[in-house]
Amino acid sequence: QVSKEVFEHDESIPELEEEKLEAVNIAKRNERHDTNVEIAKSLLRDGIDTVVIMRATGFSKEQIEEIRNNML
């Protein structure tokens, strides 16, 4: 059995936890971005105005134009 004291004195444990938390946050941001791209594509297919899509997704006009161009 591993003693708890070993982990309490290991300074790398908080750093590893911080790295794991950062990795989770990056994954969540990527997932949100991917979801917003799919929302933008759906709204573009439905002919929704770019300004409405900007509000719905948080994307810039240029990002929406890039998504539109990639759909062609």
PDB file of C-alpha atoms in Angstrom:
ATOM      1  CA  GLN A   1       0.000   0.000   0.000  1.00  0.00           C
ATOM      2  CA  VAL A   2       1.335   3.434  -0.944  1.00  0.00           C
ATOM      3  CA  SER A   3       1.536   5.961   1.819  1.00  0.00           C
ATOM      4  CA  LYS A   4      -0.478   9.144   1.402  1.00  0.00           C
ATOM      5  CA  GLU A   5       2.499  11.092   2.713  1.00  0.00           C
ATOM      6  CA  VAL A   6       4.453  10.261  -0.435  1.00  0.00           C
ATOM      7  CA  PHE A   7       1.921  12.157  -2.536  1.00  0.00           C
ATOM      8  CA  GLU A   8       1.618  15.061  -0.130  1.00  0.00           C
ATOM      9  CA  HIS A   9       5.335  15.781  -0.507  1.00  0.00           C
ATOM     10  CA  ASP A  10       5.456  15.321  -4.260  1.00  0.00           C
ATOM     11  CA  GLU A  11       5.362  18.811  -5.765  1.00  0.00           C
ATOM     12  CA  SER A  12       4.556  17.517  -9.252  1.00  0.00           C
ATOM     13  CA  ILE A  13       1.062  16.356  -8.246  1.00  0.00           C
ATOM     14  CA  PRO A  14      -0.516  19.865  -8.252  1.00  0.00           C
ATOM     15  CA  GLU A  15       1.235  20.575 -11.556  1.00  0.00           C
ATOM     16  CA  LEU A  16      -0.181  17.386 -13.070  1.00  0.00           C
ATOM     17  CA  GLU A  17      -3.661  18.260 -11.804  1.00  0.00           C
ATOM     18  CA  GLU A  18      -3.308  21.722 -13.333  1.00  0.00           C
ATOM     19  CA  GLU A  19      -2.240  20.195 -16.667  1.00  0.00           C
ATOM     20  CA  LYS A  20      -5.202  17.801 -16.600  1.00  0.00           C
ATOM     21  CA  LEU A  21      -7.580  20.676 -15.861  1.00  0.00           C
ATOM     22  CA  GLU A  22      -6.109  22.693 -18.732  1.00  0.00           C
ATOM     23  CA  ALA A  23      -6.483  19.713 -21.082  1.00  0.00           C
ATOM     24  CA  VAL A  24     -10.130  19.336 -20.068  1.00  0.00           C
ATOM     25  CA  ASN A  25     -10.738  23.055 -20.630  1.00  0.00           C
ATOM     26  CA  ILE A  26      -9.144  22.904 -24.083  1.00  0.00           C
ATOM     27  CA  ALA A  27     -11.267  19.871 -24.984  1.00  0.00           C
ATOM     28  CA  LYS A  28     -14.429  21.672 -23.845  1.00  0.00           C
ATOM     29  CA  ARG A  29     -13.539  24.772 -25.892  1.00  0.00           C
ATOM     30  CA  ASN A  30     -12.869  22.618 -28.953  1.00  0.00           C
ATOM     31  CA  GLU A  31     -16.180  20.819 -28.474  1.00  0.00           C
ATOM     32  CA  ARG A  32     -18.054  24.130 -28.166  1.00  0.00           C
ATOM     33  CA  HIS A  33     -16.293  25.439 -31.271  1.00  0.00           C
ATOM     34  CA  ASP A  34     -17.186  22.309 -33.244  1.00  0.00           C
ATOM     35  CA  THR A  35     -20.803  22.559 -32.067  1.00  0.00           C
ATOM     36  CA  ASN A  36     -20.963  26.218 -33.101  1.00  0.00           C
ATOM     37  CA  VAL A  37     -19.546  25.349 -36.525  1.00  0.00           C
ATOM     38  CA  GLU A  38     -22.337  22.798 -36.994  1.00  0.00           C
ATOM     39  CA  ILE A  39     -24.918  25.347 -35.823  1.00  0.00           C
ATOM     40  CA  ALA A  40     -23.522  27.920 -38.267  1.00  0.00           C
ATOM     41  CA  LYS A  41     -23.652  25.403 -41.126  1.00  0.00           C
ATOM     42  CA  SER A  42     -27.240  24.531 -40.324  1.00  0.00           C
ATOM     43  CA  LEU A  43     -28.269  28.184 -40.144  1.00  0.00           C
ATOM     44  CA  LEU A  44     -26.439  28.940 -43.400  1.00  0.00           C
ATOM     45  CA  ARG A  45     -28.263  26.067 -45.133  1.00  0.00           C
ATOM     46  CA  ASP A  46     -31.533  27.573 -43.877  1.00  0.00           C
ATOM     47  CA  GLY A  47     -30.612  30.950 -45.359  1.00  0.00           C
ATOM     48  CA  ILE A  48     -30.355  32.729 -42.011  1.00  0.00           C
ATOM     49  CA  ASP A  49     -28.709  36.175 -42.069  1.00  0.00           C
ATOM     50  CA  THR A  50     -25.012  36.341 -41.197  1.00  0.00           C
ATOM     51  CA  VAL A  51     -25.626  38.809 -38.349  1.00  0.00           C
ATOM     52  CA  VAL A  52     -28.030  36.356 -36.683  1.00  0.00           C
ATOM     53  CA  ILE A  53     -25.471  33.564 -37.056  1.00  0.00           C
ATOM     54  CA  MET A  54     -22.815  35.827 -35.552  1.00  0.00           C
ATOM     55  CA  ARG A  55     -25.025  36.400 -32.513  1.00  0.00           C
ATOM     56  CA  ALA A  56     -25.923  32.728 -32.185  1.00  0.00           C
ATOM     57  CA  THR A  57     -22.369  31.386 -32.442  1.00  0.00           C
ATOM     58  CA  GLY A  58     -20.093  34.224 -31.363  1.00  0.00           C
ATOM     59  CA  PHE A  59     -18.205  33.896 -34.666  1.00  0.00           C
ATOM     60  CA  SER A  60     -16.991  36.882 -36.643  1.00  0.00           C
ATOM     61  CA  LYS A  61     -18.319  37.654 -40.116  1.00  0.00           C
ATOM     62  CA  GLU A  62     -15.032  36.386 -41.556  1.00  0.00           C
ATOM     63  CA  GLN A  63     -15.316  33.079 -39.677  1.00  0.00           C
ATOM     64  CA  ILE A  64     -18.845  32.576 -40.968  1.00  0.00           C
ATOM     65  CA  GLU A  65     -17.727  33.364 -44.520  1.00  0.00           C
ATOM     66  CA  GLU A  66     -14.954  30.778 -44.134  1.00  0.00           C
ATOM     67  CA  ILE A  67     -17.477  28.200 -42.953  1.00  0.00           C
ATOM     68  CA  ARG A  68     -19.755  29.099 -45.876  1.00  0.00           C
ATOM     69  CA  ASN A  69     -16.885  28.740 -48.368  1.00  0.00           C
ATOM     70  CA  ASN A  70     -15.873  25.359 -46.892  1.00  0.00           C
ATOM     71  CA  MET A  71     -19.436  24.106 -47.392  1.00  0.00           C
ATOM     72  CA  LEU A  72     -19.271  24.609 -51.163  1.00  0.00           C
TER      73      LEU A  72
END
